[in-house]
């Protein structure tokens, strides 16, 4: 199929409304969207990404009023987090309505809901006029796309449209917090930190990030470049191996690509595109300096650890 590239949120929304697939920017990473109430369209997301059917999708909305189409009940904790962090990089898991097809939630009776704050995403979702199911717009297992070119690299010819926006601001996927039970549990770390969540709901636990039942996404390979990822800023790579480095301190020679960052935010924003650049240049080993696992650093370390397999 031909993949149409556009700058127009309205043109992109037309594709969604005719049951087709559109990649769109958000503040975290690019998403691959379809009308969540159209089972066939949602099925095409799994095909295009080669995503395992047991990994549920997130529903994206333009405004809070759309949430009742998705959730049977918004618990008090969920409501408090929504009021504080929507729109923004937070996904809240709640009990789903029967209107949401089970294919979208991989058979679960819950659904993750999120309201992006990115301006283009908001215009696009408003123009769609319905909640949009969207995972990250990469081939399954690859690093999430933070530019439209990264989406194009993975999905050209496999999806109907790419809504072009700039590079994503955060570069790491949203924080996922399960509010379907009494105690909110963080299933995936992101830019909204555990500390920030606890400031609103003190009993939030860092939960089950590795529990395959509650957090289906964590049982699959993720974020991996083809190169070997080593989390040790001082790692020495034999000269015959093409290597790259990312971290805060300039390394001692021998690297084909060197990326020096000056904050955890910048590190997070650049990591996935850096991995892709390493693959394009046939790098075999990527040396990554570890960061303190606090705040955004915890999310970054999670991605690095999983990229290292
Ligand atoms: O920032 C983001 O969240 C991006 C943008 C596009 O919004 N989306 C994203 O989607 O990263 P995806 O599909 O790559 O990751 C969704 C994560 C997976 O780990 C999935 O298992 C989890 O959220 N998830 C979704 N629905 C869930 C549910 N009902 N229960 C538990 N985990 C769920
Ligand atoms: Mg993903």
Short mmCIF file of C-alpha atoms and ligand atoms in Angstrom, two decimals:
data_model
loop_
_atom_site.label_atom_id
_atom_site.label_comp_id
_atom_site.label_asym_id
_atom_site.label_seq_id
_atom_site.Cartn_x
_atom_site.Cartn_y
_atom_site.Cartn_z
CA UNK A 1 0.00 0.00 0.00
CA UNK A 2 1.03 3.60 -0.47
CA UNK A 3 1.83 5.44 2.76
CA UNK A 4 0.64 9.06 2.52
CA UNK A 5 2.76 11.67 4.30
CA UNK A 6 0.89 14.73 5.52
CA UNK A 7 1.23 17.77 7.78
CA UNK A 8 -2.54 18.09 8.14
CA UNK A 9 -4.21 16.66 11.27
CA UNK A 10 -7.55 16.89 9.49
CA UNK A 11 -6.37 14.92 6.46
CA UNK A 12 -4.84 12.29 8.77
CA UNK A 13 -8.09 12.05 10.77
CA UNK A 14 -9.99 11.24 7.58
CA UNK A 15 -7.97 8.03 7.30
CA UNK A 16 -8.94 7.03 10.86
CA UNK A 17 -12.59 7.68 10.09
CA UNK A 18 -12.46 5.35 7.11
CA UNK A 19 -11.01 2.48 9.14
CA UNK A 20 -7.38 2.98 8.22
CA UNK A 21 -4.07 3.34 10.07
CA UNK A 22 -2.29 6.62 10.85
CA UNK A 23 1.00 7.21 12.66
CA UNK A 24 0.95 10.46 14.64
CA UNK A 25 3.30 12.38 16.95
CA UNK A 26 2.79 12.70 20.71
CA UNK A 27 5.05 14.21 23.38
CA UNK A 28 6.40 10.73 24.24
CA UNK A 29 6.86 8.73 21.02
CA UNK A 30 4.94 8.41 17.74
CA UNK A 31 1.81 6.24 17.95
CA UNK A 32 0.14 4.04 15.32
CA UNK A 33 -3.58 4.78 15.52
CA UNK A 34 -6.90 3.27 14.47
CA UNK A 35 -10.55 3.82 15.43
CA UNK A 36 -10.76 1.86 18.68
CA UNK A 37 -14.37 0.80 18.05
CA UNK A 38 -13.52 -0.69 14.63
CA UNK A 39 -12.35 -4.23 15.28
CA UNK A 40 -10.97 -4.74 11.78
CA UNK A 41 -8.99 -1.50 11.92
CA UNK A 42 -7.54 -2.40 15.32
CA UNK A 43 -6.59 -5.81 13.96
CA UNK A 44 -4.58 -4.10 11.23
CA UNK A 45 -2.41 -2.38 13.88
CA UNK A 46 -1.22 -5.77 15.14
CA UNK A 47 -0.50 -6.90 11.57
CA UNK A 48 1.35 -3.75 10.52
CA UNK A 49 3.58 -3.79 13.62
CA UNK A 50 3.86 -7.58 13.78
CA UNK A 51 2.73 -7.14 17.37
CA UNK A 52 1.91 -10.21 19.48
CA UNK A 53 -1.88 -10.40 19.99
CA UNK A 54 -1.44 -10.66 23.78
CA UNK A 55 -0.11 -7.10 24.14
CA UNK A 56 -2.94 -4.56 24.78
CA UNK A 57 -3.19 -1.10 23.18
CA UNK A 58 -3.65 2.32 24.78
CA UNK A 59 -6.74 4.45 23.97
CA UNK A 60 -5.93 8.09 23.16
CA UNK A 61 -8.51 10.84 23.69
CA UNK A 62 -8.69 14.57 22.96
CA UNK A 63 -10.81 15.42 25.99
CA UNK A 64 -11.93 13.92 29.30
CA UNK A 65 -15.55 13.74 28.14
CA UNK A 66 -14.58 10.84 25.86
CA UNK A 67 -13.46 8.66 28.78
CA UNK A 68 -16.96 7.39 29.55
CA UNK A 69 -16.99 5.67 26.14
CA UNK A 70 -14.02 3.61 27.29
CA UNK A 71 -14.34 3.16 31.07
CA UNK A 72 -17.23 1.73 33.08
CA UNK A 73 -15.97 3.46 36.18
CA UNK A 74 -13.24 5.95 36.95
CA UNK A 75 -12.13 5.20 40.51
CA UNK A 76 -11.31 8.03 42.89
CA UNK A 77 -7.58 7.42 42.48
CA UNK A 78 -7.86 7.32 38.70
CA UNK A 79 -9.82 10.56 38.73
CA UNK A 80 -7.25 12.29 40.94
CA UNK A 81 -4.40 11.26 38.64
CA UNK A 82 -6.35 12.25 35.54
CA UNK A 83 -7.08 15.68 36.97
CA UNK A 84 -3.45 16.26 37.87
CA UNK A 85 -1.64 14.77 34.86
CA UNK A 86 -3.97 14.87 31.81
CA UNK A 87 -3.08 16.00 29.22
CA UNK A 88 0.42 14.53 29.54
CA UNK A 89 2.65 11.45 29.46
CA UNK A 90 0.51 9.28 31.75
CA UNK A 91 -1.62 6.21 30.90
CA UNK A 92 -4.24 5.17 33.44
CA UNK A 93 -5.58 1.59 33.34
CA UNK A 94 -9.29 1.34 34.19
CA UNK A 95 -12.14 -1.17 33.74
CA UNK A 96 -13.32 -1.10 30.14
CA UNK A 97 -16.79 -0.80 28.64
CA UNK A 98 -18.17 -3.60 26.45
CA UNK A 99 -18.00 -1.22 23.46
CA UNK A 100 -14.21 -1.50 23.45
CA UNK A 101 -13.40 -4.60 21.40
CA UNK A 102 -11.39 -7.27 23.20
CA UNK A 103 -8.84 -7.32 20.39
CA UNK A 104 -7.75 -3.83 21.51
CA UNK A 105 -7.11 -4.93 25.10
CA UNK A 106 -5.73 -8.38 24.26
CA UNK A 107 -8.69 -9.97 26.01
CA UNK A 108 -8.32 -7.99 29.25
CA UNK A 109 -11.32 -6.36 30.96
CA UNK A 110 -9.27 -3.21 31.49
CA UNK A 111 -8.04 -0.47 29.16
CA UNK A 112 -5.21 2.04 29.33
CA UNK A 113 -6.37 5.60 28.61
CA UNK A 114 -4.19 8.58 27.81
CA UNK A 115 -4.63 12.19 26.72
CA UNK A 116 -1.49 13.47 24.96
CA UNK A 117 -0.50 17.12 25.43
CA UNK A 118 1.34 17.44 22.11
CA UNK A 119 -0.41 20.11 20.02
CA UNK A 120 -0.46 18.12 16.77
CA UNK A 121 -1.74 15.04 18.58
CA UNK A 122 -4.53 17.06 20.14
CA UNK A 123 -5.63 18.55 16.82
CA UNK A 124 -5.53 15.13 15.22
CA UNK A 125 -7.49 13.40 18.01
CA UNK A 126 -10.08 16.20 18.04
CA UNK A 127 -10.54 15.86 14.28
CA UNK A 128 -10.95 12.07 14.63
CA UNK A 129 -13.85 12.65 17.00
CA UNK A 130 -13.40 9.27 18.66
CA UNK A 131 -10.85 7.54 20.91
CA UNK A 132 -7.89 6.22 18.94
CA UNK A 133 -6.19 2.93 19.87
CA UNK A 134 -2.45 3.30 19.46
CA UNK A 135 0.72 1.48 20.42
CA UNK A 136 4.11 2.99 19.56
CA UNK A 137 4.56 3.21 15.76
CA UNK A 138 7.54 0.87 15.42
CA UNK A 139 7.89 -2.71 14.27
CA UNK A 140 7.49 -4.85 17.39
CA UNK A 141 10.72 -5.18 19.34
CA UNK A 142 12.42 -2.20 17.67
CA UNK A 143 13.16 1.07 19.50
CA UNK A 144 10.07 3.31 19.67
CA UNK A 145 10.02 6.04 16.99
CA UNK A 146 10.72 9.60 18.08
CA UNK A 147 10.74 11.10 14.55
CA UNK A 148 8.43 10.59 11.58
CA UNK A 149 11.41 9.30 9.62
CA UNK A 150 11.84 6.48 12.14
CA UNK A 151 8.18 5.56 11.59
CA UNK A 152 8.76 5.64 7.83
CA UNK A 153 11.82 3.40 8.19
CA UNK A 154 9.78 0.70 9.97
CA UNK A 155 6.29 1.04 8.47
CA UNK A 156 6.44 2.59 4.97
CA UNK A 157 4.11 0.54 2.78
CA UNK A 158 2.51 -1.13 5.82
CA UNK A 159 0.29 1.75 7.03
CA UNK A 160 -1.99 4.28 5.29
CA UNK A 161 -0.68 7.61 6.56
CA UNK A 162 2.01 9.33 8.61
CA UNK A 163 1.09 12.65 10.23
CA UNK A 164 4.40 14.44 10.22
CA UNK A 165 5.40 16.40 13.31
CA UNK A 166 8.70 17.30 14.89
CA UNK A 167 10.89 15.05 17.00
CA UNK A 168 9.05 14.04 20.16
CA UNK A 169 9.85 16.07 23.25
CA UNK A 170 10.26 13.34 25.89
CA UNK A 171 11.35 10.41 23.76
CA UNK A 172 10.36 7.70 26.27
CA UNK A 173 6.88 6.13 26.42
CA UNK A 174 4.24 7.21 28.95
CA UNK A 175 4.12 6.09 32.56
CA UNK A 176 1.47 3.33 32.87
CA UNK A 177 -0.40 3.11 36.18
CA UNK A 178 -3.00 0.46 36.87
CA UNK A 179 -5.93 2.01 38.77
CA UNK A 180 -8.34 -0.87 38.24
CA UNK A 181 -7.69 -2.15 41.76
CA UNK A 182 -7.59 -0.61 45.25
CA UNK A 183 -3.90 0.14 45.20
CA UNK A 184 -2.60 1.96 42.09
CA UNK A 185 0.42 0.14 40.66
CA UNK A 186 2.95 1.49 38.20
CA UNK A 187 3.35 -1.01 35.36
CA UNK A 188 5.76 1.03 33.24
CA UNK A 189 8.01 3.91 34.29
CA UNK A 190 7.99 7.13 32.28
CA UNK A 191 8.27 10.90 32.52
CA UNK A 192 5.61 11.10 35.25
CA UNK A 193 7.66 9.75 38.13
CA UNK A 194 6.67 7.52 41.04
CA UNK A 195 7.33 10.48 43.33
CA UNK A 196 4.91 12.67 41.35
CA UNK A 197 2.21 9.98 41.41
CA UNK A 198 2.65 9.52 45.17
CA UNK A 199 2.22 13.25 45.71
CA UNK A 200 -1.36 12.73 44.44
CA UNK A 201 -2.04 9.14 45.61
CA UNK A 202 0.43 8.26 48.40
CA UNK A 203 -0.32 4.51 48.31
CA UNK A 204 0.82 4.12 44.69
CA UNK A 205 3.24 1.20 44.47
CA UNK A 206 5.95 0.44 41.98
CA UNK A 207 4.14 -2.62 40.96
CA UNK A 208 4.51 -5.55 38.83
CA UNK A 209 6.60 -3.84 36.21
CA UNK A 210 7.75 -7.40 35.55
CA UNK A 211 4.49 -9.24 36.25
CA UNK A 212 3.37 -10.70 32.91
CA UNK A 213 -0.27 -10.89 33.97
CA UNK A 214 -0.74 -7.26 34.96
CA UNK A 215 1.78 -5.79 32.57
CA UNK A 216 1.55 -7.83 29.37
CA UNK A 217 3.94 -5.57 27.45
CA UNK A 218 6.87 -6.39 29.68
CA UNK A 219 7.14 -10.03 28.67
CA UNK A 220 8.21 -9.24 25.10
CA UNK A 221 11.60 -8.08 23.83
CA UNK A 222 11.67 -4.30 23.70
CA UNK A 223 13.60 -1.27 22.59
CA UNK A 224 16.39 -3.30 21.10
CA UNK A 225 18.78 -2.09 18.44
CA UNK A 226 20.49 -4.85 16.46
CA UNK A 227 23.73 -3.96 18.26
CA UNK A 228 24.73 -5.34 21.63
CA UNK A 229 23.90 -2.83 24.39
CA UNK A 230 26.37 -2.55 27.28
CA UNK A 231 25.43 -0.42 30.30
CA UNK A 232 28.86 0.61 31.53
CA UNK A 233 30.29 4.02 30.68
CA UNK A 234 33.84 2.73 31.04
CA UNK A 235 33.42 -0.39 28.90
CA UNK A 236 36.35 -1.02 26.58
CA UNK A 237 35.48 -2.42 23.16
CA UNK A 238 38.12 -4.20 21.02
CA UNK A 239 39.20 -1.91 18.14
CA UNK A 240 37.99 -4.28 15.40
CA UNK A 241 34.38 -3.99 16.64
CA UNK A 242 32.33 -1.00 15.39
CA UNK A 243 31.18 0.72 18.56
CA UNK A 244 29.17 3.74 19.68
CA UNK A 245 28.90 5.61 22.96
CA UNK A 246 26.20 7.66 24.68
CA UNK A 247 26.62 9.29 28.07
CA UNK A 248 27.52 12.39 30.04
CA UNK A 249 31.30 12.13 29.81
CA UNK A 250 33.33 12.10 26.61
CA UNK A 251 34.80 8.56 26.37
CA UNK A 252 38.38 7.60 25.61
CA UNK A 253 38.60 7.18 21.82
CA UNK A 254 37.73 4.23 19.63
CA UNK A 255 34.05 4.99 19.04
CA UNK A 256 32.52 5.56 15.60
CA UNK A 257 29.64 7.53 17.07
CA UNK A 258 29.91 9.53 20.27
CA UNK A 259 26.86 11.23 21.75
CA UNK A 260 27.51 13.38 24.81
CA UNK A 261 24.38 14.55 26.62
CA UNK A 262 24.15 17.09 29.40
CA UNK A 263 20.98 16.03 31.21
CA UNK A 264 18.87 12.96 31.88
CA UNK A 265 16.08 14.67 29.88
CA UNK A 266 18.33 15.00 26.84
CA UNK A 267 19.55 11.41 27.26
CA UNK A 268 15.94 10.17 27.29
CA UNK A 269 14.92 12.32 24.34
CA UNK A 270 17.80 11.07 22.19
CA UNK A 271 18.20 7.42 23.20
CA UNK A 272 15.86 5.65 20.75
CA UNK A 273 16.94 7.71 17.72
CA UNK A 274 20.56 7.11 18.74
CA UNK A 275 19.91 3.34 18.76
CA UNK A 276 18.43 3.62 15.27
CA UNK A 277 21.40 5.63 14.03
CA UNK A 278 23.68 2.91 15.40
CA UNK A 279 21.78 0.32 13.37
CA UNK A 280 21.92 2.42 10.20
CA UNK A 281 25.69 2.64 10.60
CA UNK A 282 26.06 -1.06 11.39
CA UNK A 283 27.41 -0.52 14.87
CA UNK A 284 27.94 -3.80 16.72
CA UNK A 285 28.29 -2.60 20.32
CA UNK A 286 26.62 0.37 21.98
CA UNK A 287 28.16 1.55 25.22
CA UNK A 288 25.68 3.44 27.43
CA UNK A 289 26.61 5.29 30.59
CA UNK A 290 24.18 4.37 33.39
CA UNK A 291 22.22 7.08 35.23
CA UNK A 292 20.91 7.37 38.79
CA UNK A 293 17.60 5.50 38.86
CA UNK A 294 15.67 8.45 40.26
CA UNK A 295 12.82 10.38 38.64
CA UNK A 296 13.15 10.26 34.85
CA UNK A 297 16.41 8.38 35.41
CA UNK A 298 14.41 5.36 36.62
CA UNK A 299 12.50 5.27 33.33
CA UNK A 300 15.70 5.67 31.35
CA UNK A 301 17.42 2.83 33.25
CA UNK A 302 14.37 0.63 32.64
CA UNK A 303 14.68 1.17 28.86
CA UNK A 304 18.46 0.68 28.88
CA UNK A 305 18.18 -2.52 30.90
CA UNK A 306 15.57 -3.95 28.55
CA UNK A 307 17.51 -2.86 25.47
CA UNK A 308 20.45 -4.78 26.90
CA UNK A 309 18.17 -7.84 27.01
O1 LIG B 1 3.68 7.01 25.36
C1 LIG B 1 3.00 6.03 25.05
O2 LIG B 1 2.37 5.35 25.89
C2 LIG B 1 2.94 5.66 23.56
C3 LIG B 1 2.21 6.77 22.82
C4 LIG B 1 1.96 6.41 21.38
O3 LIG B 1 1.03 7.07 23.48
N1 LIG B 1 2.30 4.38 23.40
C5 LIG B 1 2.89 3.22 23.76
O4 LIG B 1 2.12 2.09 23.49
O5 LIG B 1 3.98 3.15 24.24
P1 LIG B 1 2.69 0.62 23.56
O6 LIG B 1 1.61 -0.22 23.03
O7 LIG B 1 3.99 0.55 22.85
O8 LIG B 1 2.85 0.32 25.07
C6 LIG B 1 1.68 0.17 25.86
C7 LIG B 1 2.04 -0.44 27.19
C8 LIG B 1 2.39 -1.89 27.05
O9 LIG B 1 3.44 -2.19 27.94
C9 LIG B 1 1.10 -2.57 27.44
O10 LIG B 1 1.30 -3.86 27.91
C10 LIG B 1 0.56 -1.64 28.52
O11 LIG B 1 0.91 -0.36 28.06
N2 LIG B 1 -0.90 -1.75 28.62
C11 LIG B 1 -1.82 -1.30 27.74
N3 LIG B 1 -3.05 -1.62 28.15
C12 LIG B 1 -2.94 -2.26 29.33
C13 LIG B 1 -3.86 -2.86 30.24
N4 LIG B 1 -5.17 -2.85 30.02
N5 LIG B 1 -3.36 -3.45 31.34
C14 LIG B 1 -2.04 -3.46 31.58
N6 LIG B 1 -1.11 -2.93 30.74
C15 LIG B 1 -1.55 -2.34 29.63
MG1 LIG B 2 5.74 -0.06 22.16
#
